[in-house]
Short mmCIF file of C-alpha atoms in Angstrom, two decimals:
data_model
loop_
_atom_site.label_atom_id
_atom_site.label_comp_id
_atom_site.label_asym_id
_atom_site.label_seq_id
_atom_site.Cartn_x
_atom_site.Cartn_y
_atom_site.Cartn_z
CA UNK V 1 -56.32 62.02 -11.71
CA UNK V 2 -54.80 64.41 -9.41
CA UNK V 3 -51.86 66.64 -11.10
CA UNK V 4 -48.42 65.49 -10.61
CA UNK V 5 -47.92 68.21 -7.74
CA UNK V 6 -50.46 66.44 -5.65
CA UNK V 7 -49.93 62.81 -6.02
CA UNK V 8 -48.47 61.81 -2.95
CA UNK V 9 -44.76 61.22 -2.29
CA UNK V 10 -42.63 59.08 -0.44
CA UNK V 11 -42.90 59.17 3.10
CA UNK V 12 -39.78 60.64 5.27
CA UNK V 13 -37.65 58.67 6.28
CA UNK V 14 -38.48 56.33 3.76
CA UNK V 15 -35.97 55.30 1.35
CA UNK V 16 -36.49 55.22 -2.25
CA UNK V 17 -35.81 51.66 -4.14
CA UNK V 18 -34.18 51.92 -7.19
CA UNK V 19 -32.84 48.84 -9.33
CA UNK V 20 -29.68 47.97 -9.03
CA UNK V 21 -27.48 47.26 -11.62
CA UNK V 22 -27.62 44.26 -13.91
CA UNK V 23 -24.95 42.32 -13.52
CA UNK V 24 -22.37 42.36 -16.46
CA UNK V 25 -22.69 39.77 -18.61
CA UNK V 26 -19.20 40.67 -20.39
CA UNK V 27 -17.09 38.73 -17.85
CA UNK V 28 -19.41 35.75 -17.66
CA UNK V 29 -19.74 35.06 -21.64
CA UNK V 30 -16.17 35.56 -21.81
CA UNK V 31 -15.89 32.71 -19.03
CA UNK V 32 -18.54 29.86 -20.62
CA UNK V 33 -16.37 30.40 -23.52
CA UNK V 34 -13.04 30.11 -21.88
CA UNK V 35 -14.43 27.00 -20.41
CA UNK V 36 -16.29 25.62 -23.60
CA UNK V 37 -12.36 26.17 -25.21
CA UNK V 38 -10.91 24.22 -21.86
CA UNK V 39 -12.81 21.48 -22.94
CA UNK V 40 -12.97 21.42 -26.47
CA UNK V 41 -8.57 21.19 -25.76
CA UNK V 42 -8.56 18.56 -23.20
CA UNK V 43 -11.37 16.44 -25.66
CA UNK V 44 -8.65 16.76 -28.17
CA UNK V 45 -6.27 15.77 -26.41
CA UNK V 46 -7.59 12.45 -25.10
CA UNK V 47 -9.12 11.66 -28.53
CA UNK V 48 -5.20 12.46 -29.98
CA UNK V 49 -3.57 10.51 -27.08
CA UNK V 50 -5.85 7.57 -28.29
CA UNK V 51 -5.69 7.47 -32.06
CA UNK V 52 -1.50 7.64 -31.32
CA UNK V 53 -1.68 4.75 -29.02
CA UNK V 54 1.19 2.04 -31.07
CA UNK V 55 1.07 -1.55 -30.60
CA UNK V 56 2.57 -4.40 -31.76
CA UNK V 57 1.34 -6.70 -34.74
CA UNK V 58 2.68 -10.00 -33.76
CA UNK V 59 1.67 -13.70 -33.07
CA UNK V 60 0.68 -13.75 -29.04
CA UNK V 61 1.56 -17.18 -27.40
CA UNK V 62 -1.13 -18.81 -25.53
CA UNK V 63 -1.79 -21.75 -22.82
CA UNK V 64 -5.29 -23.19 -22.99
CA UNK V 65 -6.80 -24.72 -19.62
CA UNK V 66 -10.55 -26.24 -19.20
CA UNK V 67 -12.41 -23.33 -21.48
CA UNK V 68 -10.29 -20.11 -21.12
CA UNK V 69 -6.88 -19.13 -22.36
CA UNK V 70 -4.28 -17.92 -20.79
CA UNK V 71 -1.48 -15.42 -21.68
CA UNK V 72 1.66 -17.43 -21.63
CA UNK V 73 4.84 -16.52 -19.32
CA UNK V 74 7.39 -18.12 -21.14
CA UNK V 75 7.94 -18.42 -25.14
CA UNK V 76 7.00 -21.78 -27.18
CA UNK V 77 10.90 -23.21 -27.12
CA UNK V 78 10.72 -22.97 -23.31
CA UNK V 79 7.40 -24.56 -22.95
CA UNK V 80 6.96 -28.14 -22.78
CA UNK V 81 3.42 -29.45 -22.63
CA UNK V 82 2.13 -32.55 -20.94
CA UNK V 83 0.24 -35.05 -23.43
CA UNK V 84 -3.46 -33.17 -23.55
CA UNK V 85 -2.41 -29.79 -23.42
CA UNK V 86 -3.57 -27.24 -25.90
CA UNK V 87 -1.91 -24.58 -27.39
CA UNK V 88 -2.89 -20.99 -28.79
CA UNK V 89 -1.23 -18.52 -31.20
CA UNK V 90 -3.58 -15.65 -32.31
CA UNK V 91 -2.05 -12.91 -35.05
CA UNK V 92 -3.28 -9.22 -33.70
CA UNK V 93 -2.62 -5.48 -33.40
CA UNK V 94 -1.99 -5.08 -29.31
CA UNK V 95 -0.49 -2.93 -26.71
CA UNK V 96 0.78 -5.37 -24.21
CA UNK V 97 -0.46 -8.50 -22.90
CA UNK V 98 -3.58 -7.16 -21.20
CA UNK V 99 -4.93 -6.06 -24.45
CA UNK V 100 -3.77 -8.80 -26.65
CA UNK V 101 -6.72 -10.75 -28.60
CA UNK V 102 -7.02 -14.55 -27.28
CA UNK V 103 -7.67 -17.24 -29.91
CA UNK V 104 -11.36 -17.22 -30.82
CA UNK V 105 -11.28 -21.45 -30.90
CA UNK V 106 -12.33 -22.68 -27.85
CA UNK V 107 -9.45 -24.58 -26.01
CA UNK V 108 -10.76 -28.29 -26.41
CA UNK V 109 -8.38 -30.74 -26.65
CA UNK V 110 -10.95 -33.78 -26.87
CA UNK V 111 -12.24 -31.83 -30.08
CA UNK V 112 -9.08 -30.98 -31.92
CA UNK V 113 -7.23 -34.54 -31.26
CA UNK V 114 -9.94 -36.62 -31.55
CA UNK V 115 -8.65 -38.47 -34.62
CA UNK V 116 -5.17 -38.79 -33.34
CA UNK V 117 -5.13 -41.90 -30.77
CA UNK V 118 -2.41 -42.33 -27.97
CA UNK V 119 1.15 -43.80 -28.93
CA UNK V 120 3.46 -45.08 -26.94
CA UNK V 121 7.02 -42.87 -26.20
CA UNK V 122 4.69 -40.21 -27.72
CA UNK V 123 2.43 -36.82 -26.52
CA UNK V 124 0.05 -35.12 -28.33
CA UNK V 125 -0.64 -31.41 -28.21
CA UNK V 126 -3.48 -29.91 -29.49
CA UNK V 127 -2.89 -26.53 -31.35
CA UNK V 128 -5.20 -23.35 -32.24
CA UNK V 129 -3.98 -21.40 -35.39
CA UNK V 130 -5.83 -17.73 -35.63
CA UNK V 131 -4.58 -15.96 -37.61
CA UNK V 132 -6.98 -12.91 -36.70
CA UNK V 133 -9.02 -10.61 -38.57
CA UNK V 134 -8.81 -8.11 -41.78
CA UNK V 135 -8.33 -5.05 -39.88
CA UNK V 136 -4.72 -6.71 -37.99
CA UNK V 137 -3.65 -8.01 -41.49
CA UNK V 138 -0.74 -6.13 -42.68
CA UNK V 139 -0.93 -3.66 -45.62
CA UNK V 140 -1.88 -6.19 -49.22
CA UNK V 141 -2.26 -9.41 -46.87
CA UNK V 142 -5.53 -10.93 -46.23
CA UNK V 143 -5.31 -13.25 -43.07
CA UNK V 144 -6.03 -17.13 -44.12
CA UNK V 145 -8.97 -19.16 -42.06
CA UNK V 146 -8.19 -19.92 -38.09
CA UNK V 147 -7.53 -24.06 -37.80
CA UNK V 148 -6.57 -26.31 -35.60
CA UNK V 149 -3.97 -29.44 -35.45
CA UNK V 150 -2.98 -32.31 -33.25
CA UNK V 151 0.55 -33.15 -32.79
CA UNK V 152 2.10 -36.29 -31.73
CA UNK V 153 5.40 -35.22 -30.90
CA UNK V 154 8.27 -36.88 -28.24
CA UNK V 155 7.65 -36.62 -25.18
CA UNK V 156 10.24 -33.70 -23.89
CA UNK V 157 9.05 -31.93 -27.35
CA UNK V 158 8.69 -28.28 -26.84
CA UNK V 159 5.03 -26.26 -28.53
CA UNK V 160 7.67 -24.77 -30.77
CA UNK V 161 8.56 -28.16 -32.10
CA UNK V 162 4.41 -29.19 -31.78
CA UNK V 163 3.93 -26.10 -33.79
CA UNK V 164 6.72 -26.85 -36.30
CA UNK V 165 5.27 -30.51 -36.99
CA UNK V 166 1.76 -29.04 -38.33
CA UNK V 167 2.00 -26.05 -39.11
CA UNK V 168 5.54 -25.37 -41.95
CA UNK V 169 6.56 -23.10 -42.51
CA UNK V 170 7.67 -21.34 -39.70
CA UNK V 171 9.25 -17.84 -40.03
CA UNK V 172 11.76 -16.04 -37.69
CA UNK V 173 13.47 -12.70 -36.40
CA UNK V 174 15.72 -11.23 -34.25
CA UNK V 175 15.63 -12.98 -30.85
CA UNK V 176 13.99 -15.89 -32.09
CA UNK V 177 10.70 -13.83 -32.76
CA UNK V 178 8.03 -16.10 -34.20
CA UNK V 179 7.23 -13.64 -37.07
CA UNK V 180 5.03 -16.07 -39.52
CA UNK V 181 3.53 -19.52 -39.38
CA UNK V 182 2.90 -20.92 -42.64
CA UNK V 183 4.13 -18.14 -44.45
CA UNK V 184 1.71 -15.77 -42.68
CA UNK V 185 2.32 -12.86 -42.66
CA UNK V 186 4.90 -12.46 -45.32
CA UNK V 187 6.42 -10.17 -43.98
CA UNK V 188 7.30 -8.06 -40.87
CA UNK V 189 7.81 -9.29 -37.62
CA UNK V 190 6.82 -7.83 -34.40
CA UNK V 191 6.79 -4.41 -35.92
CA UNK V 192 5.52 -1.33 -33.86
CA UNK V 193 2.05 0.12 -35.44
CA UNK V 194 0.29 3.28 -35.10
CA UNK V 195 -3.30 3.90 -34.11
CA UNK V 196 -4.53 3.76 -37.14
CA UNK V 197 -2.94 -0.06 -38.09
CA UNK V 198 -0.07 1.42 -40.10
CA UNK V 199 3.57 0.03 -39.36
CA UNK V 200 5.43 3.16 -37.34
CA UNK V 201 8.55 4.17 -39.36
CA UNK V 202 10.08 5.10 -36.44
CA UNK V 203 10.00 1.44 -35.07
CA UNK V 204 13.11 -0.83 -34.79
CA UNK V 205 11.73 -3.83 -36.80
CA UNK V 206 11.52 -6.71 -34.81
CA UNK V 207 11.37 -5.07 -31.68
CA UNK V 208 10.13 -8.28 -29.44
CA UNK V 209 6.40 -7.14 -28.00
CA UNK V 210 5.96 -9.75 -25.07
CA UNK V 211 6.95 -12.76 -23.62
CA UNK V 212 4.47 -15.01 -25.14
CA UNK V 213 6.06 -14.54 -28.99
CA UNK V 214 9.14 -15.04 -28.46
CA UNK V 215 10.78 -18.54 -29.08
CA UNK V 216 13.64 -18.34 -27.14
CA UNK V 217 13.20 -16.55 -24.01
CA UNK V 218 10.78 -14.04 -22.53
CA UNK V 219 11.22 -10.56 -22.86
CA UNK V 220 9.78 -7.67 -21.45
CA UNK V 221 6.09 -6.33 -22.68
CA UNK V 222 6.17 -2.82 -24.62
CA UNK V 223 4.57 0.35 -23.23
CA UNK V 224 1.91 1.41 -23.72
CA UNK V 225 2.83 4.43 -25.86
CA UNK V 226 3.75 7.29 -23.77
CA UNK V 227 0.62 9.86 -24.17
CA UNK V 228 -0.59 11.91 -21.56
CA UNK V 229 -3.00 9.73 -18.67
CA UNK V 230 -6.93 9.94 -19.79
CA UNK V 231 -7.32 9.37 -15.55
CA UNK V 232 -4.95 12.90 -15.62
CA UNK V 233 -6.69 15.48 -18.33
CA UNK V 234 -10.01 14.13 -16.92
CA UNK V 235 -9.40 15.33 -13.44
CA UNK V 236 -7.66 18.65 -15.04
CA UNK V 237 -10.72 19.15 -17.13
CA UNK V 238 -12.95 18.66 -13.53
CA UNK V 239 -10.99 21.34 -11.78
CA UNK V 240 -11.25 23.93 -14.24
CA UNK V 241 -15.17 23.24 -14.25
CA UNK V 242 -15.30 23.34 -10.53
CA UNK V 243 -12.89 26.71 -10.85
CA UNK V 244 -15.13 28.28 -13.79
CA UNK V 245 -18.38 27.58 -11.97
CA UNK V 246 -16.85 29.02 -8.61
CA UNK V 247 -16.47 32.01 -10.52
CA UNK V 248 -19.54 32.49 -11.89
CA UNK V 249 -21.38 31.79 -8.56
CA UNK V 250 -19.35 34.74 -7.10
CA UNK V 251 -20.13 37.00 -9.67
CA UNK V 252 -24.10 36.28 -9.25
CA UNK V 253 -24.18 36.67 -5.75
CA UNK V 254 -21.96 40.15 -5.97
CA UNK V 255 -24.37 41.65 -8.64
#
């Protein structure tokens, strides 16, 4: 091996390559983790703005036609059903009428009324009684088995009355809130509920929840809680990773 003197150098002219620096990986840790913390808050936040979502625990109104049920506009004094008609109440935890729970008996009239012939200067309306599950039962109450009735009323009868004629006794609140039917629940009416199933203390009790409970007029449908939009702290959360990652590209290609 030749001695160091006399191994041969660069040429001249010819430029010697050193490594660069590494790039510092300081900044970058420090911004996966700012991110990772980003997240971990806006997670947080959508999981919190969920589990404080309030409802209403109340008996929904309902209008059954061929197989499905529908929502009904109008409370059960207002309604008057034509002979063949069926009618649904379902007891449930809901925020507004596009969350309430429908009746889980199918709407068949043919079924439910037939062992109650035609009468003259007479109608009958078929009813659906669900009074829901364990988990919208208030606090102590255990909900009693779903049923179904057929009731010959008069003709210019209202479902309020139908309702009345089968199903004693009824129970109501402020506004003519149908808050029990045959003594279920035994008590509360309408109240406002946390996330978690528990009546809100900071509710007005009876506070009417939608139109279809109410037995004297419609009312207006509740909101639907007032947290912060999921469709909002999602797109936040997508900006900050496109921001972060922006970042991190620019560092790369400087070092």
């Amino acid at each position: 091996m030749p001695p160091a003197a006399a191994r041969p150098g660069p040429r001249p002219g010819a430029q010697t390559q050193r490594p660069g620096p590494r790039p510092a990986r300081g900044p970058a840790l420090a911004l996966a983790a700012l991110l990772a913390a980003l997240l971990a808050a806006v997670t947080v936040v959508l999981g919190s703005g969920t589990a404080q979502a309030a409802g209403y625990r109340y008996w929904s109104f309902w209008e059954g036609s061929g197989t499905t049920w529908t929502y009904a506009t109008q409370g059960p004094s207002l309604v008057r059903p034509d002979d063949g008609s069926v009618q649904g109440f379902r007891f449930a935890v809901s925020e507004d009428s596009q969350d309430a729970a429908k009746p889980r008996h199918a709407p068949d009239f043919a079924e439910i009324c037939r062992d109650t012939p035609a009468k003259g200067g007479t109608k009958r309306v078929a009813l659906v009684i669900d009074p829901g599950t364990a988990a919208d039962a208030p606090d102590g109450e255990t909900p009693p088995p779903s049923r179904t009735a057929c009731a010959r009323v008069a003709t210019d009868a209202s479902t309020a009355e139908a309702l009345a004629s089968v199903a004693k006794p009824l129970r109501y609140g402020n506004d003519a809130l149908l808050c029990a039917i045959t003594r279920y629940p035994a008590s509360g009416c309408g109240e406002q509920v946390s996330g978690n199933g528990h009546r809100d203390s900071a509710a007005s009790p009876g506070a009417s929840p939608s139109p279809g409970v109410s037995s004297s007029d419609s009312v207006s449908s509740s909101d639907s809680g007032g947290g912060p939009s999921a469709g909002l702290l999602v797109g936040v959360s997508a900006v900050l990773v496109l921001g972060v990652a922006g970042v991190l590209r620019a560092r790369r290609r400087r070092g």
